[in-house]
């Protein structure tokens, strides 16, 4: 099975702080993978490194076989788009303009219009609020817009950093359903980063557990959900 | 009397156009570089001298001169971004001091080159337009017309093109904009160049009405500050309203009272707005 994302011996330091040490895992094409771990484990650092926002001190990342270089914008060319932690919409751009920013480098206008109507199909509330400034949306709506913006880049690999953070449980469930639909309908590979291990592992075929910058467990989502360590550490059961 | 009112009205609107061009360019430079650009008025001055050189020295048509001014100003802005501002990006205090230094260099450079004396600028067109009792000098109508077209063009570029969207996104979140393919190494110099070009075009447009000297940049810079304070930083409708208001107040007070009274009224207004609505007439409190 070919991998869309392949991470090999990745280490990242922020000055003296070692954020990732010898991290390796693969995400097979077309799958949803969940990267779970507590706050500060290094999950966001993994995603930022994949996008070229952070330079690794060791190891390599391949997307579709190509090595990712630490320059923002390059990962986009390899088909990677991220919905960043905290959503980070452009607050004084309208919802629609935020979505169009996702397609900033997409030259095929027809494909962009097609994707825009798909995004509005997944998130009808964004369509209602398309002219509104993104900064005035609720947290759940902002998350929808951030995912929609990433979809607009027509990525092969979709990175989602804590979409459930600070969002009402009912919206989290709705988002989970839509992430599954996106993966199924568009054939996008999804790497889902979550502290909410329950939500992430129940969607994912593959799960990876990160603790203080190291991979401590991996397996199928179902296996991890059932494992006693995970249940004790992340699900509070 | 009615002649004086009509005259004040058109002068006020022309001033408003000028102030709005200055304020929008100033805000754009601030948004992109996070630097309060004290040299902004000097680019107005340079634009006026560019126009003078184009029209009287080189004998070019006014339209060609304006186009050349824009091109030159964008290039100059890109150069200034690279050499002066880039090292201080997001370092607000050092950037501000660098811009003060730049202002001095530009003003004194102009002084060495052109001397201190005001230079007359030939009128672009002569004659008047008559609408019944209303008489408008054609030169003023031309300045106003071009100014409004430039402003509308700039607005469309900023608000309704992919480039403008990228620039506004960059102002709001540089990292995420880069993530989605906005190329910072192009957008910073180009954005700064455009902001500066707006000041230069204002200078070139106003030169036939107000004359040219190395010292003409100070007043428009001050007015840009005032428009930003009155309108609220980052609010284009707020800035438009504030600029028009400022222009009208200034021209009516100087026609019917005196020029110094105009300054008093203007600053009283600034103090009042700061007391009553610190975020500006239509401002949102934060850029
Ligand atoms: N820009 C940064 N500078 C210094 N340390 C950082 C920076 N970003 C993250 N860290 C540190 O790296 C570690 C991993 O952070 P992060 O990847 O954000 O974890 P997570 O997303 O799992 O919460 C933490 O100890 C955090 O404090
Ligand atoms: Mg994180």
XYZ file of C-alpha atoms and ligand atoms in Angstrom:
552
model
C 0.000 0.000 0.000
C 1.480 3.387 -0.962
C 1.825 6.076 1.656
C 0.710 9.637 1.182
C 2.700 10.731 4.191
C 5.853 9.089 5.438
C 7.746 10.464 8.432
C 11.131 8.996 9.207
C 13.249 9.672 12.294
C 11.966 13.215 12.625
C 13.515 15.424 15.311
C 12.641 19.058 15.945
C 14.138 21.479 18.426
C 12.989 24.935 19.408
C 16.315 26.305 20.610
C 17.159 24.149 23.625
C 13.652 22.654 23.774
C 13.446 19.234 22.184
C 9.917 19.051 20.805
C 10.163 15.851 18.726
C 12.639 13.000 18.945
C 12.986 10.261 16.337
C 9.345 10.304 15.298
C 8.393 7.875 12.553
C 5.020 6.889 11.163
C 3.246 6.444 7.849
C -0.209 7.404 6.737
C -1.437 5.237 3.861
C -3.169 6.952 0.954
C -6.847 7.574 1.423
C -6.900 6.866 5.154
C -7.860 8.881 8.177
C -5.058 8.751 10.740
C -5.293 10.168 14.241
C -2.306 11.634 16.054
C -3.250 11.886 19.712
C -1.446 12.987 22.827
C -1.753 15.397 25.698
C -1.030 19.119 25.608
C 2.612 19.834 24.776
C 3.307 16.351 23.380
C 4.450 17.803 20.068
C 1.398 17.174 17.876
C 1.230 20.667 16.398
C 4.968 20.584 15.817
C 4.520 17.499 13.639
C 1.926 19.287 11.492
C 3.927 22.508 11.275
C 6.978 20.566 10.164
C 4.962 18.778 7.480
C 3.855 22.201 6.200
C 7.366 23.609 6.214
C 6.653 26.176 8.929
C 9.267 24.583 11.185
C 12.619 23.156 10.067
C 13.511 19.698 11.389
C 16.900 19.094 12.993
C 16.901 15.532 11.792
C 14.978 12.979 9.777
C 12.776 13.527 6.763
C 9.196 13.917 5.709
C 7.907 12.658 2.393
C 4.580 13.531 0.874
C 3.639 11.348 -2.076
C 7.278 10.252 -2.181
C 8.671 13.812 -2.406
C 10.781 15.264 0.395
C 9.204 18.312 2.065
C 11.460 21.361 2.327
C 11.083 23.777 5.241
C 9.584 26.605 3.207
C 5.947 27.566 3.663
C 4.091 27.239 0.398
C 6.206 24.347 -0.850
C 4.122 21.745 0.973
C 1.088 23.240 -0.737
C 2.621 22.346 -4.091
C 2.957 18.748 -2.917
C -0.745 18.744 -2.085
C -0.740 19.435 1.651
C -3.193 21.835 3.311
C -3.639 22.488 6.997
C -6.361 23.796 9.224
C -4.102 25.202 11.939
C -4.502 25.022 15.691
C -6.772 27.797 16.908
C -8.295 27.996 13.391
C -6.500 31.228 12.493
C -8.991 32.529 9.996
C -8.339 35.954 8.534
C -10.689 37.785 10.912
C -11.398 40.817 8.720
C -11.920 38.864 5.542
C -15.419 37.599 4.851
C -16.151 33.890 5.194
C -16.159 33.535 1.427
C -12.876 35.431 1.073
C -11.315 33.147 3.686
C -12.412 30.149 1.648
C -11.043 31.727 -1.536
C -7.710 32.272 0.219
C -7.517 28.483 0.483
C -7.620 28.384 -3.314
C -5.094 31.224 -3.677
C -2.745 29.162 -5.824
C -5.400 27.076 -7.578
C -5.461 28.320 -11.156
C -8.401 26.203 -12.288
C -11.371 28.509 -11.624
C -13.997 25.890 -12.453
C -12.458 23.437 -9.983
C -12.457 26.145 -7.303
C -16.111 26.986 -7.865
C -16.908 23.294 -7.719
C -15.031 22.904 -4.439
C -16.681 26.027 -3.018
C -20.110 24.555 -3.614
C -18.975 21.270 -2.035
C -17.725 23.170 1.026
C -21.066 24.956 1.260
C -22.702 21.533 0.903
C -20.770 20.155 3.883
C -21.222 23.330 5.914
C -24.497 25.034 4.924
C -24.034 27.539 7.743
C -20.979 28.936 6.001
C -23.104 29.638 2.959
C -25.604 31.581 5.062
C -22.764 33.586 6.550
C -20.562 33.903 3.492
C -20.586 37.729 3.508
C -19.962 38.027 7.237
C -16.491 38.812 8.624
C -14.860 35.573 9.769
C -13.959 37.167 13.109
C -17.647 37.424 13.984
C -18.369 33.688 13.619
C -18.887 31.342 16.561
C -16.075 28.924 17.421
C -17.771 26.001 15.683
C -18.440 28.029 12.544
C -14.837 29.252 12.519
C -13.658 25.664 12.635
C -15.902 24.809 9.710
C -14.475 27.750 7.771
C -10.911 26.711 8.613
C -11.548 23.175 7.356
C -13.323 24.594 4.308
C -10.383 26.888 3.585
C -8.019 23.901 3.648
C -10.343 21.942 1.348
C -10.318 24.815 -1.140
C -6.626 24.124 -1.756
C -7.734 20.764 -3.265
C -5.154 18.907 -1.181
C -4.254 15.241 -1.358
C -3.315 15.335 2.314
C -5.501 17.278 4.751
C -4.005 18.184 8.146
C -6.440 19.119 10.904
C -5.037 20.483 14.171
C -7.458 20.031 17.067
C -10.729 20.793 15.301
C -12.635 19.927 18.485
C -10.832 22.460 20.669
C -13.254 24.741 22.493
C -16.270 23.555 20.531
C -19.606 22.280 21.807
C -19.818 18.442 21.855
C -22.751 18.376 19.459
C -20.745 20.335 16.859
C -17.729 18.079 17.446
C -19.891 15.068 16.559
C -21.106 16.856 13.416
C -17.532 17.753 12.424
C -16.470 14.130 12.945
C -19.188 12.951 10.586
C -18.189 15.496 7.952
C -14.485 14.613 8.189
C -15.437 11.012 7.432
C -17.553 12.137 4.475
C -14.752 14.329 3.114
C -12.325 11.425 3.337
C -14.778 9.112 1.597
C -16.163 11.475 -1.081
C -12.971 13.273 -2.061
C -10.516 10.459 -1.374
C -8.375 12.813 0.684
C -5.891 11.412 3.147
C -6.540 13.003 6.545
C -4.166 13.408 9.467
C -6.258 14.424 12.444
C -4.484 15.797 15.504
C -6.494 15.711 18.707
C -6.354 15.827 22.476
C -9.887 14.512 22.234
C -8.629 10.968 21.664
C -12.071 9.438 21.791
C -13.374 11.465 18.855
C -10.198 11.086 16.794
C -9.607 7.367 17.340
C -13.204 6.464 16.629
C -12.917 8.100 13.175
C -9.456 6.849 12.345
C -8.232 3.679 10.749
C -4.721 4.317 12.095
C -3.828 5.868 15.439
C -0.490 7.176 16.652
C 0.114 8.202 20.259
C 2.675 10.899 20.944
C 4.106 11.596 24.410
C 6.714 14.254 25.109
C 7.923 14.207 21.542
C 8.088 10.437 21.099
C 5.761 7.925 19.513
C 4.747 5.554 22.301
C 2.023 3.510 20.641
C 0.437 2.993 17.297
C -2.144 0.684 15.844
C -5.619 0.693 14.437
C -7.993 3.261 15.884
C -10.173 0.534 17.289
C -7.267 -1.246 19.013
C -6.035 1.935 20.627
C -9.511 2.873 21.806
C -9.748 -0.511 23.495
C -6.272 -0.450 25.032
C -6.204 -0.002 28.812
C -3.309 2.507 28.738
C -5.157 4.780 26.345
C -8.359 4.482 28.266
C -6.579 5.420 31.468
C -4.403 8.199 30.050
C -6.670 9.963 27.548
C -10.222 8.926 28.048
C -10.342 9.226 31.817
C -12.085 5.890 32.144
C -22.029 84.181 -1.478
C -23.362 81.143 -3.294
C -20.238 81.263 -5.450
C -18.122 81.104 -2.320
C -20.123 78.160 -1.004
C -19.781 76.232 -4.259
C -16.081 77.045 -4.389
C -15.566 75.886 -0.808
C -17.513 72.745 -1.492
C -15.388 71.692 -4.445
C -12.161 72.645 -2.689
C -13.257 70.683 0.349
C -13.982 67.608 -1.720
C -10.599 67.910 -3.471
C -8.840 68.159 -0.118
C -10.862 65.191 1.118
C -9.689 63.137 -1.872
C -6.088 64.099 -1.166
C -6.362 63.232 2.521
C -8.021 59.933 1.779
C -5.251 58.946 -0.652
C -2.661 59.824 1.965
C -4.504 57.986 4.738
C -5.098 54.799 2.754
C -1.454 54.559 1.682
C -0.317 55.299 5.221
C -2.617 52.625 6.668
C -1.529 50.092 4.068
C 2.135 50.621 4.905
C 1.322 50.322 8.597
C -0.724 47.168 8.035
C 1.984 45.469 6.014
C 5.098 46.543 7.888
C 3.623 47.371 11.319
C 5.605 50.573 11.011
C 4.316 54.112 11.497
C 5.792 55.647 8.387
C 6.831 59.213 9.144
C 8.329 59.407 5.667
C 4.909 59.035 4.045
C 4.552 62.782 3.446
C 7.945 62.881 1.725
C 6.661 60.486 -0.916
C 3.882 62.990 -1.563
C 6.615 65.602 -2.035
C 8.591 63.302 -4.325
C 5.467 62.645 -6.391
C 4.993 66.378 -6.827
C 8.612 66.822 -7.976
C 8.259 63.828 -10.299
C 5.307 65.550 -11.913
C 7.257 68.804 -12.159
C 10.189 67.060 -13.823
C 7.932 65.159 -16.190
C 5.835 68.114 -17.289
C 8.229 71.082 -17.267
C 11.667 69.525 -17.744
C 10.859 66.614 -20.017
C 7.773 68.155 -21.600
C 5.737 64.972 -21.238
C 1.947 64.967 -21.280
C 0.365 65.035 -17.826
C -1.190 61.564 -18.188
C 2.162 59.991 -19.107
C 3.771 61.824 -16.203
C 1.210 60.399 -13.790
C 1.775 56.875 -15.101
C 5.548 57.280 -14.775
C 5.104 58.611 -11.245
C 3.206 55.469 -10.264
C 5.844 53.159 -11.750
C 8.705 55.095 -10.194
C 6.989 55.245 -6.797
C 6.269 51.502 -6.737
C 9.934 50.792 -7.532
C 11.096 53.315 -4.952
C 8.740 51.760 -2.379
C 10.083 48.289 -3.119
C 13.636 49.586 -2.685
C 12.763 51.339 0.570
C 11.128 48.150 1.848
C 14.256 46.151 1.126
C 16.823 48.638 2.379
C 15.131 50.571 5.175
C 12.051 48.768 6.492
C 12.700 45.040 6.153
C 15.352 44.929 8.895
C 12.801 46.462 11.284
C 9.685 44.522 10.313
C 7.488 44.156 13.395
C 9.981 46.151 15.458
C 7.675 49.132 15.791
C 9.954 51.542 17.606
C 13.078 51.023 15.493
C 10.969 51.051 12.336
C 9.422 54.372 13.305
C 12.838 55.865 13.987
C 14.120 54.524 10.665
C 11.169 56.156 8.909
C 11.966 59.486 10.602
C 15.524 59.177 9.329
C 14.266 58.365 5.869
C 12.007 61.429 5.958
C 14.984 63.655 6.766
C 17.107 62.119 4.023
C 14.383 62.554 1.427
C 13.525 66.111 2.441
C 17.124 67.257 2.602
C 17.909 65.424 -0.598
C 15.141 67.394 -2.298
C 16.472 70.576 -0.721
C 19.948 69.977 -2.159
C 18.572 69.030 -5.535
C 15.799 71.566 -6.058
C 16.532 74.329 -3.557
C 14.159 75.682 -0.926
C 11.993 77.919 -3.100
C 8.459 76.927 -4.041
C 8.187 76.211 -7.738
C 5.165 77.052 -9.813
C 3.528 74.237 -11.669
C 1.838 75.054 -14.966
C -1.919 74.516 -14.973
C -2.837 71.373 -16.879
C -5.978 72.796 -18.389
C -7.451 76.276 -18.407
C -10.991 77.487 -18.471
C -13.991 76.689 -16.355
C -16.964 74.361 -16.312
C -20.346 76.050 -15.859
C -23.344 74.352 -14.347
C -25.880 77.196 -14.210
C -24.533 79.520 -11.518
C -21.901 77.054 -10.445
C -18.442 77.680 -11.855
C -15.697 75.110 -11.465
C -12.185 75.658 -12.810
C -11.379 72.820 -15.184
C -8.020 72.170 -13.512
C -9.777 71.466 -10.202
C -12.376 69.257 -11.846
C -9.562 67.302 -13.521
C -7.664 66.819 -10.258
C -10.817 65.692 -8.525
C -11.813 63.372 -11.354
C -8.441 61.653 -11.547
C -8.219 61.435 -7.758
C -11.601 59.744 -7.513
C -10.730 57.326 -10.334
C -7.417 56.425 -8.638
C -9.201 55.848 -5.324
C -11.884 53.674 -6.895
C -9.253 51.731 -8.834
C -7.275 51.192 -5.670
C -10.367 50.097 -3.787
C -11.252 47.560 -6.477
C -7.667 46.271 -6.546
C -7.635 45.832 -2.787
C -11.140 44.494 -2.237
C -12.057 42.641 -5.408
C -8.973 40.985 -6.843
C -7.012 37.905 -5.874
C -3.933 40.066 -5.340
C -5.806 42.398 -2.987
C -7.247 39.492 -1.063
C -3.759 38.039 -0.631
C -2.431 41.381 0.553
C -5.215 41.803 3.116
C -4.737 38.214 4.295
C -1.018 38.857 4.693
C -1.747 41.918 6.824
C -3.926 39.805 9.121
C -1.869 36.614 9.455
C 1.425 36.466 7.641
C 2.179 32.837 8.486
C -1.155 31.407 7.408
C -1.139 33.554 4.262
C 2.267 32.089 3.391
C 0.931 28.614 4.108
C -1.710 29.122 1.438
C 0.814 30.312 -1.113
C 0.961 34.102 -0.681
C 4.538 34.932 -1.620
C 5.832 37.255 1.048
C 9.012 38.186 -0.828
C 6.861 39.677 -3.589
C 3.940 41.005 -1.562
C 5.923 43.033 0.978
C 7.779 45.226 -1.524
C 4.790 45.453 -3.856
C 2.351 46.328 -1.079
C 4.669 48.962 0.303
C 5.285 50.273 -3.207
C 1.559 50.659 -3.778
C 1.033 52.492 -0.489
C 3.833 54.872 -1.368
C 2.610 55.232 -4.951
C -0.727 56.436 -3.615
C 1.063 59.237 -1.755
C 3.164 60.076 -4.812
C 0.117 60.229 -7.083
C -1.578 62.510 -4.580
C 1.478 64.782 -4.761
C 1.498 64.743 -8.545
C -2.228 65.503 -8.659
C -2.109 68.348 -6.180
C 1.073 69.934 -7.566
C -0.767 72.079 -10.152
C -3.071 73.412 -7.430
C -0.714 73.907 -4.506
C 2.763 74.260 -6.002
C 5.898 72.284 -5.255
C 8.669 72.629 -2.657
C 10.718 70.248 -0.477
C 8.500 71.083 2.511
C 5.058 70.243 1.155
C 4.973 66.727 2.641
C 4.468 67.650 6.289
C 0.867 68.871 6.083
C -0.510 65.879 4.131
C 1.236 63.483 6.560
C -0.386 65.251 9.492
C -3.769 65.073 7.754
C -3.276 61.363 7.111
C -2.735 60.890 10.848
C -5.871 62.858 11.600
C -7.967 60.899 9.103
C -6.739 57.639 10.616
C -7.585 58.886 14.114
C -11.006 60.205 13.105
C -11.957 57.319 10.840
C -10.541 54.505 12.909
C -7.469 52.560 11.832
C -8.280 50.017 9.164
C -11.803 51.197 8.364
C -12.019 52.320 4.733
C -15.564 53.764 4.997
C -14.529 55.480 8.235
C -11.466 56.951 6.555
C -13.490 58.141 3.547
C -15.996 59.881 5.793
C -13.287 61.408 7.972
C -11.275 62.621 4.969
C -14.290 64.278 3.379
C -15.323 65.843 6.665
C -11.814 67.133 7.269
C -11.535 68.571 3.753
C -14.895 70.316 3.981
C -14.294 71.729 7.454
C -10.927 73.019 6.360
C -12.117 74.672 3.179
C -15.289 76.191 4.645
C -13.544 77.519 7.740
C -10.738 79.035 5.709
C -13.177 80.647 3.250
C -15.558 82.030 5.841
C -13.327 82.554 8.882
C -9.590 82.139 8.399
C -6.959 79.503 7.653
C -5.728 79.393 11.234
C -9.280 78.936 12.462
C -9.453 75.882 10.188
C -6.568 74.276 12.065
C -8.157 75.068 15.416
C -11.470 73.518 14.390
C -9.701 70.452 12.995
C -7.740 69.749 16.131
C -10.725 70.455 18.361
C -12.535 67.784 16.361
C -9.664 65.323 16.853
C -9.694 65.915 20.614
C -13.476 65.517 20.730
C -13.426 62.253 18.772
C -10.608 60.867 20.912
C -12.601 61.690 24.039
C -15.970 60.432 22.845
C -15.076 57.591 20.457
C -11.414 56.615 20.873
C -11.749 53.898 18.225
C -12.763 56.463 15.588
C -16.059 57.395 13.948
C -16.539 53.974 12.343
C -13.488 52.220 13.806
C -13.408 48.802 15.345
C -10.773 49.545 17.941
C -7.978 47.521 16.402
C -6.343 47.365 12.997
N 7.592 28.322 18.939
C 8.014 27.584 20.001
N 9.108 27.943 20.707
C 9.536 27.208 21.747
N 8.939 26.095 22.172
C 7.845 25.673 21.517
C 7.321 26.398 20.404
N 6.220 25.753 19.953
C 6.082 24.678 20.750
N 7.036 24.623 21.685
C 7.210 23.573 22.694
O 7.300 22.340 22.021
C 6.555 21.350 22.695
C 5.505 20.762 21.770
O 4.541 21.747 21.459
P 3.324 21.501 20.480
O 3.820 20.855 19.248
O 2.584 22.764 20.334
O 2.474 20.434 21.319
P 0.946 20.003 21.172
O 0.418 20.500 19.877
O 0.979 18.526 21.256
O 0.212 20.607 22.320
C 5.991 22.011 23.927
O 6.841 21.740 25.008
C 5.990 23.474 23.592
O 6.152 24.235 24.770
Mg -1.136 21.713 19.538
